[in-house]
mmCIF file of C-alpha atoms in Angstrom:
data_model
loop_
_atom_site.group_PDB
_atom_site.id
_atom_site.type_symbol
_atom_site.label_atom_id
_atom_site.label_comp_id
_atom_site.label_asym_id
_atom_site.label_seq_id
_atom_site.Cartn_x
_atom_site.Cartn_y
_atom_site.Cartn_z
ATOM 1 C CA ASN A 1 0.433 -0.453 0.261
ATOM 2 C CA HIS A 2 2.962 2.522 1.008
ATOM 3 C CA LEU A 3 6.439 1.187 -1.196
ATOM 4 C CA VAL A 4 9.266 3.889 -0.445
ATOM 5 C CA SER A 5 11.644 1.992 -3.405
ATOM 6 C CA VAL A 6 15.267 2.471 -4.632
ATOM 7 C CA SER A 7 17.336 2.630 -7.850
ATOM 8 C CA VAL A 8 20.669 0.676 -7.291
ATOM 9 C CA PHE A 9 23.208 0.032 -9.244
ATOM 10 C CA HIS A 10 26.372 -1.813 -9.061
ATOM 11 C CA TRP A 11 28.950 -1.043 -11.994
ATOM 12 C CA PHE A 12 31.902 -0.957 -9.475
ATOM 13 C CA THR A 13 34.873 -2.434 -8.078
ATOM 14 C CA ALA A 14 37.584 -0.647 -6.137
ATOM 15 C CA SER A 15 38.645 0.982 -8.955
ATOM 16 C CA GLY A 16 36.241 0.317 -12.060
ATOM 17 C CA GLY A 17 33.093 1.253 -12.991
ATOM 18 C CA GLN A 18 32.127 4.770 -11.607
ATOM 19 C CA VAL A 19 34.994 6.652 -9.911
ATOM 20 C CA SER A 20 34.750 10.888 -10.828
ATOM 21 C CA GLY A 21 31.690 11.396 -8.055
ATOM 22 C CA PRO A 22 31.287 14.590 -6.454
ATOM 23 C CA TRP A 23 30.883 13.953 -3.292
ATOM 24 C CA GLN A 24 32.613 11.016 -1.664
ATOM 25 C CA PRO A 25 31.864 8.206 0.367
ATOM 26 C CA VAL A 26 32.148 7.486 4.256
ATOM 27 C CA GLU A 27 34.774 4.655 4.419
ATOM 28 C CA GLY A 28 36.058 5.166 1.556
ATOM 29 C CA ARG A 29 35.479 5.042 -2.835
ATOM 30 C CA THR A 30 37.764 2.298 -2.673
ATOM 31 C CA ASN A 31 36.350 0.134 -0.633
ATOM 32 C CA TRP A 32 33.574 0.010 -2.704
ATOM 33 C CA THR A 33 34.380 -2.774 -4.322
ATOM 34 C CA GLY A 34 30.677 -4.806 -6.497
ATOM 35 C CA THR A 35 31.887 -8.050 -3.948
ATOM 36 C CA THR A 36 29.357 -10.102 -2.297
ATOM 37 C CA ASN A 37 30.491 -8.353 1.003
ATOM 38 C CA PHE A 38 30.633 -5.078 0.394
ATOM 39 C CA TRP A 39 26.578 -6.186 -0.738
ATOM 40 C CA ILE A 40 26.037 -7.161 1.686
ATOM 41 C CA SER A 41 27.111 -3.685 4.317
ATOM 42 C CA GLN A 42 25.224 -1.325 2.075
ATOM 43 C CA ILE A 43 21.711 -4.186 1.451
ATOM 44 C CA LYS A 44 22.311 -3.675 5.846
ATOM 45 C CA GLU A 45 22.742 -0.389 5.535
ATOM 46 C CA MET A 46 19.637 -0.489 3.019
ATOM 47 C CA MET A 47 17.511 -1.986 5.839
ATOM 48 C CA ALA A 48 18.115 1.260 8.091
ATOM 49 C CA ALA A 49 16.692 3.337 5.912
ATOM 50 C CA ASP A 50 13.470 1.545 5.564
ATOM 51 C CA VAL A 51 13.759 0.749 2.354
ATOM 52 C CA ASP A 52 11.380 -1.470 0.748
ATOM 53 C CA MET A 53 12.027 -2.156 -2.839
ATOM 54 C CA LEU A 54 15.206 -2.199 -4.740
ATOM 55 C CA TYR A 55 15.243 -0.927 -8.927
ATOM 56 C CA VAL A 56 18.808 -2.919 -9.396
ATOM 57 C CA HIS A 57 20.333 -0.990 -12.840
ATOM 58 C CA LEU A 58 19.961 -3.521 -15.483
ATOM 59 C CA ILE A 59 22.504 -3.318 -18.402
ATOM 60 C CA PRO A 60 24.525 -5.789 -20.651
ATOM 61 C CA SER A 61 28.687 -5.000 -17.957
ATOM 62 C CA SER A 62 29.697 -5.246 -15.191
ATOM 63 C CA GLU A 63 27.815 -8.338 -15.141
ATOM 64 C CA GLN A 64 28.907 -10.151 -12.400
ATOM 65 C CA GLN A 65 28.040 -7.215 -9.341
ATOM 66 C CA ARG A 66 24.954 -7.365 -10.457
ATOM 67 C CA ILE A 67 25.208 -11.011 -9.214
ATOM 68 C CA ASN A 68 26.753 -10.682 -5.849
ATOM 69 C CA LEU A 69 24.088 -8.435 -5.076
ATOM 70 C CA PHE A 70 21.892 -11.002 -5.325
ATOM 71 C CA GLN A 71 23.801 -13.788 -3.114
ATOM 72 C CA ALA A 72 24.706 -10.496 -0.401
ATOM 73 C CA LEU A 73 20.743 -10.704 -0.550
ATOM 74 C CA GLY A 74 20.165 -14.104 -0.801
ATOM 75 C CA GLN A 75 23.261 -15.174 2.004
ATOM 76 C CA LEU A 76 21.559 -12.280 3.878
ATOM 77 C CA ARG A 77 17.544 -14.547 4.323
ATOM 78 C CA SER A 78 19.620 -17.943 5.213
ATOM 79 C CA GLN A 79 20.442 -15.965 7.882
ATOM 80 C CA GLY A 80 16.855 -14.887 8.915
ATOM 81 C CA TRP A 81 17.063 -11.513 7.455
ATOM 82 C CA ASN A 82 13.930 -9.758 5.655
ATOM 83 C CA VAL A 83 15.659 -7.848 2.628
ATOM 84 C CA PRO A 84 14.542 -5.646 0.198
ATOM 85 C CA LYS A 85 12.628 -7.293 -2.219
ATOM 86 C CA VAL A 86 13.762 -6.495 -5.939
ATOM 87 C CA ALA A 87 12.677 -5.415 -9.649
ATOM 88 C CA PRO A 88 14.716 -4.845 -12.624
ATOM 89 C CA PHE A 89 15.388 -1.205 -13.654
ATOM 90 C CA LEU A 90 15.793 -1.566 -17.131
ATOM 91 C CA ASP A 91 18.321 1.124 -18.978
ATOM 92 C CA PRO A 92 17.413 0.786 -23.034
ATOM 93 C CA MET A 93 19.571 3.393 -23.541
ATOM 94 C CA ILE A 94 22.916 1.910 -22.400
ATOM 95 C CA THR A 95 21.761 -1.162 -23.128
ATOM 96 C CA TRP A 96 21.649 -0.512 -27.205
ATOM 97 C CA ASN A 97 23.757 2.590 -27.115
ATOM 98 C CA GLY A 98 24.474 2.646 -30.803
ATOM 99 C CA GLN A 99 22.951 -0.759 -32.034
ATOM 100 C CA PRO A 100 19.416 0.102 -34.705
ATOM 101 C CA LEU A 101 16.042 -0.007 -33.097
ATOM 102 C CA VAL A 102 15.303 -2.248 -31.737
ATOM 103 C CA ASP A 103 11.715 -2.984 -33.060
ATOM 104 C CA VAL A 104 8.942 -4.266 -30.840
ATOM 105 C CA SER A 105 6.634 -4.692 -33.750
ATOM 106 C CA THR A 106 8.896 -7.717 -34.682
ATOM 107 C CA ALA A 107 8.982 -11.516 -32.658
ATOM 108 C CA ALA A 108 12.661 -10.812 -32.562
ATOM 109 C CA GLY A 109 12.466 -7.451 -31.311
ATOM 110 C CA LYS A 110 9.883 -8.530 -28.532
ATOM 111 C CA ASP A 111 12.467 -11.604 -27.847
ATOM 112 C CA THR A 112 15.429 -8.726 -27.484
ATOM 113 C CA PHE A 113 13.732 -6.582 -25.052
ATOM 114 C CA VAL A 114 11.852 -9.043 -22.431
ATOM 115 C CA GLY A 115 15.450 -10.782 -23.178
ATOM 116 C CA GLN A 116 17.097 -8.785 -20.524
ATOM 117 C CA TYR A 117 14.315 -9.081 -17.309
ATOM 118 C CA ILE A 118 14.776 -12.808 -18.324
ATOM 119 C CA ARG A 119 18.752 -12.313 -17.714
ATOM 120 C CA PHE A 120 18.145 -10.931 -14.821
ATOM 121 C CA PHE A 121 15.915 -12.682 -13.679
ATOM 122 C CA ASN A 122 18.481 -15.656 -14.381
ATOM 123 C CA GLN A 123 20.966 -14.040 -12.557
ATOM 124 C CA TYR A 124 18.837 -13.642 -8.903
ATOM 125 C CA TYR A 125 17.547 -17.316 -9.195
ATOM 126 C CA SER A 126 21.564 -19.081 -9.590
ATOM 127 C CA VAL A 127 22.195 -17.978 -6.365
ATOM 128 C CA ASN A 128 18.774 -17.834 -4.889
ATOM 129 C CA GLN A 129 18.102 -21.816 -5.015
ATOM 130 C CA ASP A 130 16.130 -22.195 -2.214
ATOM 131 C CA ALA A 131 12.418 -22.133 -1.477
ATOM 132 C CA ASP A 132 11.322 -18.531 -0.975
ATOM 133 C CA ALA A 133 13.638 -16.931 -3.483
ATOM 134 C CA ASP A 134 10.357 -16.474 -5.300
ATOM 135 C CA ASP A 135 8.792 -14.381 -2.334
ATOM 136 C CA TYR A 136 10.982 -11.689 -2.905
ATOM 137 C CA LEU A 137 10.974 -10.688 -5.845
ATOM 138 C CA ALA A 138 9.827 -7.312 -5.848
ATOM 139 C CA ARG A 139 5.611 -7.770 -6.124
ATOM 140 C CA ILE A 140 2.495 -6.191 -6.494
ATOM 141 C CA SER A 141 -1.156 -7.650 -6.259
ATOM 142 C CA GLY A 142 0.985 -10.353 -7.179
ATOM 143 C CA ARG A 143 1.994 -9.370 -9.387
ATOM 144 C CA VAL A 144 5.553 -9.630 -10.344
ATOM 145 C CA VAL A 145 7.796 -5.600 -10.367
ATOM 146 C CA LEU A 146 9.843 -4.828 -14.214
ATOM 147 C CA ASP A 147 11.196 -1.145 -14.632
ATOM 148 C CA THR A 148 12.813 1.041 -17.388
ATOM 149 C CA TRP A 149 14.048 3.546 -18.130
ATOM 150 C CA HIS A 150 13.465 5.835 -21.239
ATOM 151 C CA VAL A 151 12.235 3.582 -23.420
ATOM 152 C CA LYS A 152 11.066 6.105 -26.896
ATOM 153 C CA PHE A 153 14.876 6.891 -28.320
ATOM 154 C CA ASN A 154 16.223 3.213 -28.782
ATOM 155 C CA LEU A 155 12.613 1.102 -29.960
ATOM 156 C CA THR A 156 10.847 1.770 -31.975
ATOM 157 C CA ASN A 157 7.287 0.590 -33.229
ATOM 158 C CA LEU A 158 6.475 1.047 -29.592
ATOM 159 C CA THR A 159 2.146 0.468 -29.677
ATOM 160 C CA SER A 160 3.503 -2.706 -30.789
ATOM 161 C CA LEU A 161 4.903 -4.411 -28.077
ATOM 162 C CA THR A 162 2.090 -5.556 -25.126
ATOM 163 C CA ARG A 163 1.916 -6.709 -21.906
ATOM 164 C CA ALA A 164 1.037 -9.967 -22.938
ATOM 165 C CA ASP A 165 3.686 -9.914 -25.598
ATOM 166 C CA VAL A 166 6.448 -9.571 -22.170
ATOM 167 C CA GLU A 167 3.948 -12.122 -19.582
ATOM 168 C CA SER A 168 4.110 -14.508 -22.072
ATOM 169 C CA ARG A 169 7.915 -14.820 -22.694
ATOM 170 C CA LEU A 170 8.487 -14.743 -19.377
ATOM 171 C CA GLN A 171 5.578 -16.703 -17.892
ATOM 172 C CA ALA A 172 7.757 -18.861 -21.344
ATOM 173 C CA ALA A 173 11.072 -19.354 -19.364
ATOM 174 C CA PHE A 174 10.517 -19.935 -16.107
ATOM 175 C CA VAL A 175 7.223 -21.955 -15.640
ATOM 176 C CA PRO A 176 6.580 -23.663 -13.436
ATOM 177 C CA SER A 177 9.823 -23.344 -11.552
ATOM 178 C CA HIS A 178 9.137 -20.534 -10.066
ATOM 179 C CA PRO A 179 4.790 -19.956 -11.094
ATOM 180 C CA VAL A 180 5.264 -16.221 -9.448
ATOM 181 C CA PHE A 181 4.963 -15.205 -12.275
ATOM 182 C CA THR A 182 1.782 -16.372 -14.176
ATOM 183 C CA ASN A 183 0.545 -13.554 -12.659
ATOM 184 C CA GLY A 184 1.154 -11.256 -14.845
ATOM 185 C CA ILE A 185 3.579 -8.292 -14.621
ATOM 186 C CA ARG A 186 3.581 -4.550 -12.660
ATOM 187 C CA MET A 187 4.762 -2.714 -15.367
ATOM 188 C CA VAL A 188 7.062 0.630 -13.857
ATOM 189 C CA THR A 189 7.738 3.818 -16.150
ATOM 190 C CA THR A 190 9.298 7.425 -16.927
ATOM 191 C CA ALA A 191 6.749 9.870 -15.706
ATOM 192 C CA LEU A 192 7.686 13.056 -18.014
ATOM 193 C CA ASN A 193 8.869 11.912 -21.039
ATOM 194 C CA ASP A 194 6.194 10.992 -23.493
ATOM 195 C CA PRO A 195 6.299 8.117 -25.183
ATOM 196 C CA THR A 196 6.274 5.449 -22.949
ATOM 197 C CA LEU A 197 4.440 1.406 -22.869
ATOM 198 C CA SER A 198 1.324 2.526 -23.503
ATOM 199 C CA PHE A 199 1.115 -0.812 -20.519
ATOM 200 C CA ALA A 200 2.589 0.696 -17.897
ATOM 201 C CA ASP A 201 0.453 0.587 -14.939
ATOM 202 C CA GLU A 202 2.668 3.343 -13.190
ATOM 203 C CA LYS A 203 5.309 6.023 -13.578
ATOM 204 C CA VAL A 204 7.447 7.683 -11.564
ATOM 205 C CA PRO A 205 9.954 9.837 -12.307
ATOM 206 C CA GLN A 206 13.200 7.685 -12.795
ATOM 207 C CA PHE A 207 16.198 10.379 -13.268
ATOM 208 C CA GLU A 208 14.267 13.058 -15.242
ATOM 209 C CA ILE A 209 14.069 16.304 -13.365
ATOM 210 C CA THR A 210 16.367 18.206 -11.140
ATOM 211 C CA THR A 211 14.140 19.152 -7.790
ATOM 212 C CA TYR A 212 13.804 17.455 -4.654
ATOM 213 C CA TYR A 213 10.078 17.196 -4.458
ATOM 214 C CA TYR A 214 8.642 16.162 -7.496
ATOM 215 C CA PRO A 215 5.010 13.887 -6.652
ATOM 216 C CA VAL A 216 3.000 11.826 -9.946
ATOM 217 C CA GLN A 217 -0.376 11.200 -10.187
ATOM 218 C CA TRP A 218 -0.801 8.615 -13.072
ATOM 219 C CA GLN A 219 -4.064 6.958 -13.056
ATOM 220 C CA GLY A 220 -5.257 7.671 -9.702
ATOM 221 C CA LEU A 221 -2.269 6.260 -7.348
ATOM 222 C CA MET A 222 0.663 9.209 -6.728
ATOM 223 C CA SER A 223 3.978 8.689 -7.225
ATOM 224 C CA ALA A 224 6.971 10.932 -6.014
ATOM 225 C CA GLN A 225 10.858 11.005 -6.294
ATOM 226 C CA LEU A 226 12.769 12.024 -3.528
ATOM 227 C CA LYS A 227 15.680 13.750 -4.737
ATOM 228 C CA GLY A 228 18.538 13.990 -1.409
ATOM 229 C CA GLY A 229 20.665 16.274 -4.344
ATOM 230 C CA TYR A 230 22.705 16.451 -7.510
ATOM 231 C CA TRP A 231 25.833 17.364 -8.924
ATOM 232 C CA ASP A 232 26.577 15.591 -12.745
ATOM 233 C CA GLN A 233 29.011 18.626 -14.179
ATOM 234 C CA ASN A 234 32.731 16.566 -13.837
ATOM 235 C CA ILE A 235 31.252 15.014 -16.074
ATOM 236 C CA ARG A 236 29.107 17.248 -18.018
ATOM 237 C CA ASN A 237 29.258 21.151 -18.762
ATOM 238 C CA PRO A 238 27.022 22.782 -17.590
ATOM 239 C CA GLY A 239 25.634 20.293 -15.973
ATOM 240 C CA SER A 240 23.697 20.109 -13.208
ATOM 241 C CA PHE A 241 23.699 21.333 -9.373
ATOM 242 C CA LEU A 242 22.154 20.608 -6.285
ATOM 243 C CA ALA A 243 23.121 21.461 -3.053
ATOM 244 C CA ARG A 244 21.923 18.712 0.083
ATOM 245 C CA ASN A 245 22.772 21.488 1.840
ATOM 246 C CA GLY A 246 23.164 19.242 5.545
ATOM 247 C CA GLY A 247 20.328 16.917 3.998
ATOM 248 C CA ARG A 248 17.941 19.145 5.763
ATOM 249 C CA PRO A 249 16.523 19.572 1.186
ATOM 250 C CA TYR A 250 16.050 15.694 1.989
ATOM 251 C CA THR A 251 14.644 16.467 5.149
ATOM 252 C CA ASN A 252 12.062 18.554 3.279
ATOM 253 C CA ALA A 253 10.665 16.368 1.016
ATOM 254 C CA TRP A 254 9.933 14.124 3.294
ATOM 255 C CA GLY A 255 7.929 16.383 5.165
ATOM 256 C CA LEU A 256 6.047 16.541 1.471
ATOM 257 C CA ALA A 257 5.481 13.292 1.396
ATOM 258 C CA ASN A 258 4.526 12.673 5.525
ATOM 259 C CA ASN A 259 2.005 15.982 4.598
ATOM 260 C CA VAL A 260 0.028 13.355 1.921
ATOM 261 C CA ARG A 261 0.874 10.415 2.708
ATOM 262 C CA ALA A 262 -2.840 10.416 2.997
ATOM 263 C CA SER A 263 -3.078 9.842 -1.126
ATOM 264 C CA LEU A 264 0.536 9.108 -1.608
ATOM 265 C CA ARG A 265 1.569 6.351 -2.148
ATOM 266 C CA ARG A 266 4.698 5.388 -3.519
ATOM 267 C CA VAL A 267 8.623 7.610 -2.812
ATOM 268 C CA TYR A 268 11.003 6.666 -4.952
ATOM 269 C CA LEU A 269 14.350 8.293 -3.322
ATOM 270 C CA GLU A 270 16.686 8.762 -6.725
ATOM 271 C CA SER A 271 18.747 6.774 -5.804
ATOM 272 C CA TRP A 272 21.070 4.903 -3.336
ATOM 273 C CA ASN A 273 24.715 5.203 -5.084
ATOM 274 C CA GLU A 274 24.310 6.975 -8.629
ATOM 275 C CA TYR A 275 27.923 8.348 -8.562
ATOM 276 C CA ASP A 276 29.895 9.917 -11.484
ATOM 277 C CA GLU A 277 26.307 11.953 -11.393
ATOM 278 C CA GLY A 278 26.326 12.751 -7.517
ATOM 279 C CA SER A 279 22.202 11.260 -5.984
ATOM 280 C CA GLY A 280 23.502 8.660 -4.281
ATOM 281 C CA MET A 281 22.802 8.148 -0.972
#
């Protein structure tokens, strides 16, 4: 009914991946190793922050670091921790950067699109093989949550991609071993840059606007993006800057969210650890 989610990035090794962030982590950037032990500590911090759901970045690189994150979730669950639920956050702009547009009016294009999510769940199940693994995939009203960033730049014929196209392919890949997929999907997309998927169930501002608090109403569901800060002038010219000011704007953003808590159903934190752009919590 009320969910706090956060986007989580995994492109980190001690000296690789994102290394030019303007705000340094307390433990030092070299300690962001991308290993399973690193993710265990990060997940515990996210639990301490009362995060319910992780939108885990989905791109065709840094794959092992993503698997390490999944393994860390599994290890904590085996110790009795009630870890946050997990959903894929597909990044089409990185996934198909410099490639021909994916034509989702064709069977091949539909396979290509849904194949990204299939890879994500296969990686999750490769290190979460216990009987409770399905229960820790993010679900709303029993439906598995999928998220995507902008689809309009790298996909073509968007209106030809249907909910049934996605659901049938996921079911073919995972049912009957994982009956959680029989109930269908809950599709989350960007909110401020149309066109997006016609069968979107939720629209949430995601890396679309530089402000501390931004609510959006979509099909009777109110979602709000909260930012602690933003500073990407190290990688873009002129770039943008949203001051942290000791956390006061972030506290105020939560105040705005709590003021409308009777109608606000989703709080999306942007982000847990986007390092180069300085939005990490």
